[in-house]
Amino acid sequence: MRAIHQTSSEPAAKLGKGPVRIEAEPYEFVLLPQHCALVIIDMQRDFLEPGGFGEMLGNDVSQLRRTIEPNKRLLAAWRRYGLPVFHTREGHRPDLFDLPPAKKIRGRSKTTIGDKGPMGRILVRGEAGHDIIPELYPEPGEPVVDKPGKGAFYATDLQEMLKHRDVKQLVVTGVTTEVCVNTTVREANDRGYECLVLSDCCGSYFPEFHEMALKMVKAQGGIFGWVTSSEKLLEGLAG
Ligand code: TIU
């Protein structure tokens, strides 16, 4: 499969149609350029900037910000290759009808999802905090999947879009490693997708959870998928 369309101002890079071998764990990942898409999970201001949902939960958002640069480099290269990218955002309808009451009250915080915060109503679609950080902002032609849950397949049209584009493999990045990235990889694995998770492009508020979440993906012969770094992926693509 080729580009949804080429939008980057950078010059296009060449990538053959044949399989590309990527050094990964627990063993090499054979990337099929015609059938592979990048899915960037929830790189939203609400998770990565002060005053959003992440901080409201008591987290140190600076833990996630190290993922921005590697994602930027990866996304620029991915666009130059003309490969498809899907962005996701966790959040809810402004009327909150898709917000489970159990999720609303979780954490017993003074402010919860839907309440007003420094970046608008927390985790609500259309609000500043819900949007993707400017460093990784989607270009025209790159689908944005709005998801009410942690997984990108639950109550979204992601699977339909992937089917229509004949996508069978996902390169997965974003935040947080043990929550929305892990949930999405598990959902994708059960639907038959091969997932390659990029360690440096994922992050957690808890470094130990990040490490264990990656181990959970690649253990037992790659029970949910493969793990590598963006550097190794880009090296492999560059031949
Ligand atoms: N709290 C936390 O670690 N994550 C989330 O609530 N959502 C995502 O991971 N995107």
PDB file of C-alpha atoms and ligand atoms in Angstrom:
ATOM      1  CA  MET A   1       0.000   0.000   0.000  1.00  0.00           C
ATOM      2  CA  ARG A   2       1.274   3.466  -0.798  1.00  0.00           C
ATOM      3  CA  ALA A   3       0.577   6.882   0.589  1.00  0.00           C
ATOM      4  CA  ILE A   4      -2.854   8.132   1.411  1.00  0.00           C
ATOM      5  CA  HIS A   5      -1.160  11.096  -0.088  1.00  0.00           C
ATOM      6  CA  GLN A   6       2.224  12.733   0.082  1.00  0.00           C
ATOM      7  CA  THR A   7       1.879  15.964   2.030  1.00  0.00           C
ATOM      8  CA  SER A   8       5.240  16.643   3.628  1.00  0.00           C
ATOM      9  CA  SER A   9       7.330  19.469   2.278  1.00  0.00           C
ATOM     10  CA  GLU A  10      10.383  17.184   2.608  1.00  0.00           C
ATOM     11  CA  PRO A  11      11.536  15.385  -0.546  1.00  0.00           C
ATOM     12  CA  ALA A  12      10.064  11.914  -1.009  1.00  0.00           C
ATOM     13  CA  ALA A  13      12.260   8.937  -0.115  1.00  0.00           C
ATOM     14  CA  LYS A  14      12.296   5.657  -2.031  1.00  0.00           C
ATOM     15  CA  LEU A  15      11.108   2.410  -0.479  1.00  0.00           C
ATOM     16  CA  GLY A  16      10.723  -0.782  -2.491  1.00  0.00           C
ATOM     17  CA  LYS A  17       7.625  -2.954  -2.297  1.00  0.00           C
ATOM     18  CA  GLY A  18       9.515  -5.943  -0.931  1.00  0.00           C
ATOM     19  CA  PRO A  19       9.814  -7.020   2.720  1.00  0.00           C
ATOM     20  CA  VAL A  20      12.159  -5.008   4.941  1.00  0.00           C
ATOM     21  CA  ARG A  21      13.943  -6.810   7.768  1.00  0.00           C
ATOM     22  CA  ILE A  22      13.972  -4.835  11.021  1.00  0.00           C
ATOM     23  CA  GLU A  23      16.155  -5.831  13.966  1.00  0.00           C
ATOM     24  CA  ALA A  24      13.719  -6.312  16.842  1.00  0.00           C
ATOM     25  CA  GLU A  25      12.896  -8.408  19.902  1.00  0.00           C
ATOM     26  CA  PRO A  26      12.143 -11.251  20.384  1.00  0.00           C
ATOM     27  CA  TYR A  27      13.270 -11.699  16.758  1.00  0.00           C
ATOM     28  CA  GLU A  28      13.374  -9.733  13.503  1.00  0.00           C
ATOM     29  CA  PHE A  29      10.229  -8.039  12.266  1.00  0.00           C
ATOM     30  CA  VAL A  30       9.575  -8.441   8.550  1.00  0.00           C
ATOM     31  CA  LEU A  31       7.935  -5.180   7.546  1.00  0.00           C
ATOM     32  CA  LEU A  32       5.719  -5.232   4.478  1.00  0.00           C
ATOM     33  CA  PRO A  33       5.667  -1.654   3.114  1.00  0.00           C
ATOM     34  CA  GLN A  34       2.442  -2.270   1.165  1.00  0.00           C
ATOM     35  CA  HIS A  35       0.609  -3.374   4.311  1.00  0.00           C
ATOM     36  CA  CYS A  36       2.106  -1.382   7.171  1.00  0.00           C
ATOM     37  CA  ALA A  37       0.752   1.730   8.912  1.00  0.00           C
ATOM     38  CA  LEU A  38       2.031   3.899  11.741  1.00  0.00           C
ATOM     39  CA  VAL A  39      -0.401   4.466  14.627  1.00  0.00           C
ATOM     40  CA  ILE A  40       0.532   7.294  16.981  1.00  0.00           C
ATOM     41  CA  ILE A  41      -1.427   6.961  20.203  1.00  0.00           C
ATOM     42  CA  ASP A  42      -2.777   9.958  22.123  1.00  0.00           C
ATOM     43  CA  MET A  43       0.105  12.448  21.809  1.00  0.00           C
ATOM     44  CA  GLN A  44      -2.324  15.035  23.179  1.00  0.00           C
ATOM     45  CA  ARG A  45      -1.754  18.204  25.154  1.00  0.00           C
ATOM     46  CA  ASP A  46      -3.913  16.708  27.944  1.00  0.00           C
ATOM     47  CA  PHE A  47      -1.274  14.016  28.508  1.00  0.00           C
ATOM     48  CA  LEU A  48       1.952  15.862  27.654  1.00  0.00           C
ATOM     49  CA  GLU A  49       1.439  19.427  28.877  1.00  0.00           C
ATOM     50  CA  PRO A  50       0.873  20.853  32.356  1.00  0.00           C
ATOM     51  CA  GLY A  51      -2.753  21.493  33.307  1.00  0.00           C
ATOM     52  CA  GLY A  52      -4.287  18.523  31.522  1.00  0.00           C
ATOM     53  CA  PHE A  53      -5.697  15.105  32.355  1.00  0.00           C
ATOM     54  CA  GLY A  54      -2.292  13.535  33.045  1.00  0.00           C
ATOM     55  CA  GLU A  55      -1.366  16.118  35.638  1.00  0.00           C
ATOM     56  CA  MET A  56      -4.879  16.006  37.113  1.00  0.00           C
ATOM     57  CA  LEU A  57      -4.250  12.327  37.856  1.00  0.00           C
ATOM     58  CA  GLY A  58      -1.194  13.362  39.866  1.00  0.00           C
ATOM     59  CA  ASN A  59       1.417  12.586  37.211  1.00  0.00           C
ATOM     60  CA  ASP A  60       4.641  14.356  36.212  1.00  0.00           C
ATOM     61  CA  VAL A  61       4.073  15.152  32.535  1.00  0.00           C
ATOM     62  CA  SER A  62       7.772  15.790  31.880  1.00  0.00           C
ATOM     63  CA  GLN A  63       8.218  11.992  31.924  1.00  0.00           C
ATOM     64  CA  LEU A  64       6.392  11.790  28.599  1.00  0.00           C
ATOM     65  CA  ARG A  65       8.087  14.647  26.808  1.00  0.00           C
ATOM     66  CA  ARG A  66      11.203  12.640  25.881  1.00  0.00           C
ATOM     67  CA  THR A  67       9.043  10.803  23.348  1.00  0.00           C
ATOM     68  CA  ILE A  68       8.360  13.947  21.298  1.00  0.00           C
ATOM     69  CA  GLU A  69      11.692  14.235  19.437  1.00  0.00           C
ATOM     70  CA  PRO A  70      11.941  10.568  18.371  1.00  0.00           C
ATOM     71  CA  ASN A  71       8.295  10.634  17.242  1.00  0.00           C
ATOM     72  CA  LYS A  72       8.990  13.805  15.248  1.00  0.00           C
ATOM     73  CA  ARG A  73      11.950  12.202  13.460  1.00  0.00           C
ATOM     74  CA  LEU A  74       9.993   9.012  12.807  1.00  0.00           C
ATOM     75  CA  LEU A  75       6.922  10.857  11.523  1.00  0.00           C
ATOM     76  CA  ALA A  76       9.007  13.017   9.171  1.00  0.00           C
ATOM     77  CA  ALA A  77      10.688   9.917   7.719  1.00  0.00           C
ATOM     78  CA  TRP A  78       7.386   8.019   7.505  1.00  0.00           C
ATOM     79  CA  ARG A  79       5.857  10.887   5.566  1.00  0.00           C
ATOM     80  CA  ARG A  80       8.864  11.018   3.215  1.00  0.00           C
ATOM     81  CA  TYR A  81       8.344   7.318   2.475  1.00  0.00           C
ATOM     82  CA  GLY A  82       4.699   8.083   1.739  1.00  0.00           C
ATOM     83  CA  LEU A  83       3.493   5.441   4.209  1.00  0.00           C
ATOM     84  CA  PRO A  84       0.134   5.803   5.973  1.00  0.00           C
ATOM     85  CA  VAL A  85      -0.192   7.236   9.465  1.00  0.00           C
ATOM     86  CA  PHE A  86      -3.165   7.250  11.824  1.00  0.00           C
ATOM     87  CA  HIS A  87      -3.281   9.547  14.868  1.00  0.00           C
ATOM     88  CA  THR A  88      -5.503   8.822  17.856  1.00  0.00           C
ATOM     89  CA  ARG A  89      -6.943  11.009  20.599  1.00  0.00           C
ATOM     90  CA  GLU A  90      -8.590   9.818  23.805  1.00  0.00           C
ATOM     91  CA  GLY A  91     -11.589  11.923  24.735  1.00  0.00           C
ATOM     92  CA  HIS A  92     -15.311  12.371  24.948  1.00  0.00           C
ATOM     93  CA  ARG A  93     -18.275  14.106  23.351  1.00  0.00           C
ATOM     94  CA  PRO A  94     -18.966  17.565  24.792  1.00  0.00           C
ATOM     95  CA  ASP A  95     -22.290  16.218  26.167  1.00  0.00           C
ATOM     96  CA  LEU A  96     -20.318  13.386  27.880  1.00  0.00           C
ATOM     97  CA  PHE A  97     -22.902  10.778  26.848  1.00  0.00           C
ATOM     98  CA  ASP A  98     -20.032   8.460  25.860  1.00  0.00           C
ATOM     99  CA  LEU A  99     -18.295   8.847  29.222  1.00  0.00           C
ATOM    100  CA  PRO A 100     -18.944   5.864  31.498  1.00  0.00           C
ATOM    101  CA  PRO A 101     -19.901   7.094  34.984  1.00  0.00           C
ATOM    102  CA  ALA A 102     -17.225   4.786  36.410  1.00  0.00           C
ATOM    103  CA  LYS A 103     -14.572   6.598  34.329  1.00  0.00           C
ATOM    104  CA  LYS A 104     -15.938  10.014  35.317  1.00  0.00           C
ATOM    105  CA  ILE A 105     -15.576   9.419  39.060  1.00  0.00           C
ATOM    106  CA  ARG A 106     -12.364   7.340  38.966  1.00  0.00           C
ATOM    107  CA  GLY A 107      -9.580   8.833  41.053  1.00  0.00           C
ATOM    108  CA  ARG A 108     -11.888  10.811  43.360  1.00  0.00           C
ATOM    109  CA  SER A 109     -10.228  13.978  42.074  1.00  0.00           C
ATOM    110  CA  LYS A 110     -11.734  17.453  42.628  1.00  0.00           C
ATOM    111  CA  THR A 111     -11.678  18.030  38.869  1.00  0.00           C
ATOM    112  CA  THR A 112     -12.533  15.160  36.548  1.00  0.00           C
ATOM    113  CA  ILE A 113     -13.127  14.511  32.834  1.00  0.00           C
ATOM    114  CA  GLY A 114     -15.442  17.167  31.407  1.00  0.00           C
ATOM    115  CA  ASP A 115     -14.569  19.782  34.044  1.00  0.00           C
ATOM    116  CA  LYS A 116     -12.885  23.038  33.135  1.00  0.00           C
ATOM    117  CA  GLY A 117      -9.076  23.080  33.304  1.00  0.00           C
ATOM    118  CA  PRO A 118      -6.345  25.459  32.090  1.00  0.00           C
ATOM    119  CA  MET A 119      -6.582  23.975  28.552  1.00  0.00           C
ATOM    120  CA  GLY A 120     -10.377  23.824  28.398  1.00  0.00           C
ATOM    121  CA  ARG A 121     -12.680  21.009  29.492  1.00  0.00           C
ATOM    122  CA  ILE A 122     -10.561  17.991  30.365  1.00  0.00           C
ATOM    123  CA  LEU A 123     -10.444  15.230  27.736  1.00  0.00           C
ATOM    124  CA  VAL A 124     -13.355  16.704  25.778  1.00  0.00           C
ATOM    125  CA  ARG A 125     -13.326  16.797  21.974  1.00  0.00           C
ATOM    126  CA  GLY A 126     -12.865  20.257  20.514  1.00  0.00           C
ATOM    127  CA  GLU A 127     -11.024  21.603  23.555  1.00  0.00           C
ATOM    128  CA  ALA A 128      -7.401  22.785  23.321  1.00  0.00           C
ATOM    129  CA  GLY A 129      -6.105  20.151  25.741  1.00  0.00           C
ATOM    130  CA  HIS A 130      -7.710  17.314  23.816  1.00  0.00           C
ATOM    131  CA  ASP A 131      -5.837  18.149  20.642  1.00  0.00           C
ATOM    132  CA  ILE A 132      -2.548  16.682  19.460  1.00  0.00           C
ATOM    133  CA  ILE A 133       0.621  18.528  20.484  1.00  0.00           C
ATOM    134  CA  PRO A 134       1.842  20.994  17.824  1.00  0.00           C
ATOM    135  CA  GLU A 135       5.137  19.106  17.346  1.00  0.00           C
ATOM    136  CA  LEU A 136       3.269  16.081  15.936  1.00  0.00           C
ATOM    137  CA  TYR A 137       0.238  17.771  14.450  1.00  0.00           C
ATOM    138  CA  PRO A 138      -1.470  15.684  11.738  1.00  0.00           C
ATOM    139  CA  GLU A 139      -1.167  16.833   8.145  1.00  0.00           C
ATOM    140  CA  PRO A 140      -4.153  16.909   5.801  1.00  0.00           C
ATOM    141  CA  GLY A 141      -4.909  13.368   4.628  1.00  0.00           C
ATOM    142  CA  GLU A 142      -3.783  11.747   7.881  1.00  0.00           C
ATOM    143  CA  PRO A 143      -6.824  10.284   9.687  1.00  0.00           C
ATOM    144  CA  VAL A 144      -7.390  11.200  13.327  1.00  0.00           C
ATOM    145  CA  VAL A 145      -9.249   8.546  15.319  1.00  0.00           C
ATOM    146  CA  ASP A 146     -11.219   9.859  18.293  1.00  0.00           C
ATOM    147  CA  LYS A 147     -11.565   7.118  20.874  1.00  0.00           C
ATOM    148  CA  PRO A 148     -13.562   7.119  24.109  1.00  0.00           C
ATOM    149  CA  GLY A 149     -11.561   4.274  25.644  1.00  0.00           C
ATOM    150  CA  LYS A 150      -7.970   3.268  26.154  1.00  0.00           C
ATOM    151  CA  GLY A 151      -7.809   0.973  23.126  1.00  0.00           C
ATOM    152  CA  ALA A 152      -7.901   2.501  19.626  1.00  0.00           C
ATOM    153  CA  PHE A 153     -10.255  -0.214  18.302  1.00  0.00           C
ATOM    154  CA  TYR A 154     -13.017   0.086  20.901  1.00  0.00           C
ATOM    155  CA  ALA A 155     -15.959   2.182  19.582  1.00  0.00           C
ATOM    156  CA  THR A 156     -13.959   3.632  16.645  1.00  0.00           C
ATOM    157  CA  ASP A 157     -13.741   3.133  12.879  1.00  0.00           C
ATOM    158  CA  LEU A 158     -10.000   2.344  12.941  1.00  0.00           C
ATOM    159  CA  GLN A 159     -10.406  -1.303  11.913  1.00  0.00           C
ATOM    160  CA  GLU A 160     -12.616  -0.379   8.953  1.00  0.00           C
ATOM    161  CA  MET A 161     -10.071   2.172   7.741  1.00  0.00           C
ATOM    162  CA  LEU A 162      -7.210  -0.319   8.095  1.00  0.00           C
ATOM    163  CA  LYS A 163      -9.201  -2.973   6.193  1.00  0.00           C
ATOM    164  CA  HIS A 164      -9.974  -0.590   3.342  1.00  0.00           C
ATOM    165  CA  ARG A 165      -6.258   0.159   3.005  1.00  0.00           C
ATOM    166  CA  ASP A 166      -5.247  -3.506   3.294  1.00  0.00           C
ATOM    167  CA  VAL A 167      -3.156  -2.797   6.393  1.00  0.00           C
ATOM    168  CA  LYS A 168      -1.947  -5.930   8.216  1.00  0.00           C
ATOM    169  CA  GLN A 169       0.910  -4.539  10.308  1.00  0.00           C
ATOM    170  CA  LEU A 170       1.044  -1.626  12.742  1.00  0.00           C
ATOM    171  CA  VAL A 171       4.035   0.323  13.982  1.00  0.00           C
ATOM    172  CA  VAL A 172       2.767   1.667  17.304  1.00  0.00           C
ATOM    173  CA  THR A 173       4.067   4.684  19.245  1.00  0.00           C
ATOM    174  CA  GLY A 174       2.659   7.192  21.749  1.00  0.00           C
ATOM    175  CA  VAL A 175       1.499   7.405  25.327  1.00  0.00           C
ATOM    176  CA  THR A 176       1.212   5.837  27.739  1.00  0.00           C
ATOM    177  CA  THR A 177       3.096   2.598  27.192  1.00  0.00           C
ATOM    178  CA  GLU A 178       1.203   0.538  29.746  1.00  0.00           C
ATOM    179  CA  VAL A 179      -2.235   2.077  29.249  1.00  0.00           C
ATOM    180  CA  CYS A 180      -3.377   3.150  25.764  1.00  0.00           C
ATOM    181  CA  VAL A 181      -0.411   1.733  23.813  1.00  0.00           C
ATOM    182  CA  ASN A 182      -0.641  -1.661  25.523  1.00  0.00           C
ATOM    183  CA  THR A 183      -4.432  -1.811  25.276  1.00  0.00           C
ATOM    184  CA  THR A 184      -4.305  -0.952  21.574  1.00  0.00           C
ATOM    185  CA  VAL A 185      -1.593  -3.528  20.851  1.00  0.00           C
ATOM    186  CA  ARG A 186      -3.604  -6.226  22.630  1.00  0.00           C
ATOM    187  CA  GLU A 187      -6.755  -5.277  20.717  1.00  0.00           C
ATOM    188  CA  ALA A 188      -4.809  -5.246  17.425  1.00  0.00           C
ATOM    189  CA  ASN A 189      -3.145  -8.597  18.159  1.00  0.00           C
ATOM    190  CA  ASP A 190      -6.502 -10.275  18.725  1.00  0.00           C
ATOM    191  CA  ARG A 191      -7.706  -8.841  15.411  1.00  0.00           C
ATOM    192  CA  GLY A 192      -4.773 -10.410  13.562  1.00  0.00           C
ATOM    193  CA  TYR A 193      -2.457  -7.418  13.168  1.00  0.00           C
ATOM    194  CA  GLU A 194       1.301  -7.728  13.648  1.00  0.00           C
ATOM    195  CA  CYS A 195       2.448  -4.916  15.939  1.00  0.00           C
ATOM    196  CA  LEU A 196       5.907  -3.410  16.210  1.00  0.00           C
ATOM    197  CA  VAL A 197       6.215  -1.136  19.261  1.00  0.00           C
ATOM    198  CA  LEU A 198       8.954   1.526  19.291  1.00  0.00           C
ATOM    199  CA  SER A 199      10.469   1.772  22.771  1.00  0.00           C
ATOM    200  CA  ASP A 200      11.846   5.334  22.490  1.00  0.00           C
ATOM    201  CA  CYS A 201       8.648   6.662  20.899  1.00  0.00           C
ATOM    202  CA  CYS A 202       6.460   5.397  23.780  1.00  0.00           C
ATOM    203  CA  GLY A 203       6.452   6.717  27.298  1.00  0.00           C
ATOM    204  CA  SER A 204       4.891   6.376  30.709  1.00  0.00           C
ATOM    205  CA  TYR A 205       4.587   8.576  33.794  1.00  0.00           C
ATOM    206  CA  PHE A 206       6.228   5.596  35.527  1.00  0.00           C
ATOM    207  CA  PRO A 207       9.559   4.468  33.991  1.00  0.00           C
ATOM    208  CA  GLU A 208       9.217   1.012  35.548  1.00  0.00           C
ATOM    209  CA  PHE A 209       5.764   0.529  33.976  1.00  0.00           C
ATOM    210  CA  HIS A 210       7.220   1.562  30.594  1.00  0.00           C
ATOM    211  CA  GLU A 211       9.899  -1.137  30.864  1.00  0.00           C
ATOM    212  CA  MET A 212       7.509  -3.840  32.031  1.00  0.00           C
ATOM    213  CA  ALA A 213       4.876  -2.947  29.444  1.00  0.00           C
ATOM    214  CA  LEU A 214       7.445  -3.416  26.670  1.00  0.00           C
ATOM    215  CA  LYS A 215       8.540  -6.723  28.227  1.00  0.00           C
ATOM    216  CA  MET A 216       4.917  -7.883  28.279  1.00  0.00           C
ATOM    217  CA  VAL A 217       4.610  -7.289  24.534  1.00  0.00           C
ATOM    218  CA  LYS A 218       7.746  -9.196  23.505  1.00  0.00           C
ATOM    219  CA  ALA A 219       7.808 -11.995  26.139  1.00  0.00           C
ATOM    220  CA  GLN A 220       6.751 -15.569  25.380  1.00  0.00           C
ATOM    221  CA  GLY A 221       7.964 -15.407  21.795  1.00  0.00           C
ATOM    222  CA  GLY A 222       6.294 -12.058  21.133  1.00  0.00           C
ATOM    223  CA  ILE A 223       2.924 -12.854  22.690  1.00  0.00           C
ATOM    224  CA  PHE A 224       1.484  -9.478  21.595  1.00  0.00           C
ATOM    225  CA  GLY A 225       4.134  -8.292  19.135  1.00  0.00           C
ATOM    226  CA  TRP A 226       7.658  -7.027  18.614  1.00  0.00           C
ATOM    227  CA  VAL A 227       9.715  -4.223  20.200  1.00  0.00           C
ATOM    228  CA  THR A 228      12.478  -2.158  18.628  1.00  0.00           C
ATOM    229  CA  SER A 229      13.707   1.464  18.571  1.00  0.00           C
ATOM    230  CA  SER A 230      12.921   4.148  16.004  1.00  0.00           C
ATOM    231  CA  GLU A 231      16.612   4.197  15.120  1.00  0.00           C
ATOM    232  CA  LYS A 232      16.603   0.505  14.199  1.00  0.00           C
ATOM    233  CA  LEU A 233      13.366   0.891  12.249  1.00  0.00           C
ATOM    234  CA  LEU A 234      14.715   3.861  10.285  1.00  0.00           C
ATOM    235  CA  GLU A 235      18.040   2.060   9.689  1.00  0.00           C
ATOM    236  CA  GLY A 236      16.142  -0.913   8.319  1.00  0.00           C
ATOM    237  CA  LEU A 237      13.959   1.229   6.056  1.00  0.00           C
ATOM    238  CA  ALA A 238      16.993   3.112   4.761  1.00  0.00           C
ATOM    239  CA  GLY A 239      18.534  -0.258   3.812  1.00  0.00           C
TER     240      GLY A 239
HETATM  241  N1  TIU B   1      -3.314   7.560  32.636  1.00  0.00           N
HETATM  242  C1  TIU B   1      -2.580   7.026  31.677  1.00  0.00           C
HETATM  243  O1  TIU B   1      -1.455   6.564  31.899  1.00  0.00           O
HETATM  244  N2  TIU B   1      -3.057   6.992  30.399  1.00  0.00           N
HETATM  245  C2  TIU B   1      -4.313   7.328  29.967  1.00  0.00           C
HETATM  246  O2  TIU B   1      -5.222   7.629  30.730  1.00  0.00           O
HETATM  247  N3  TIU B   1      -4.537   7.325  28.615  1.00  0.00           N
HETATM  248  C3  TIU B   1      -3.553   6.968  27.676  1.00  0.00           C
HETATM  249  O3  TIU B   1      -2.656   6.185  27.946  1.00  0.00           O
HETATM  250  N4  TIU B   1      -3.605   7.554  26.472  1.00  0.00           N
END
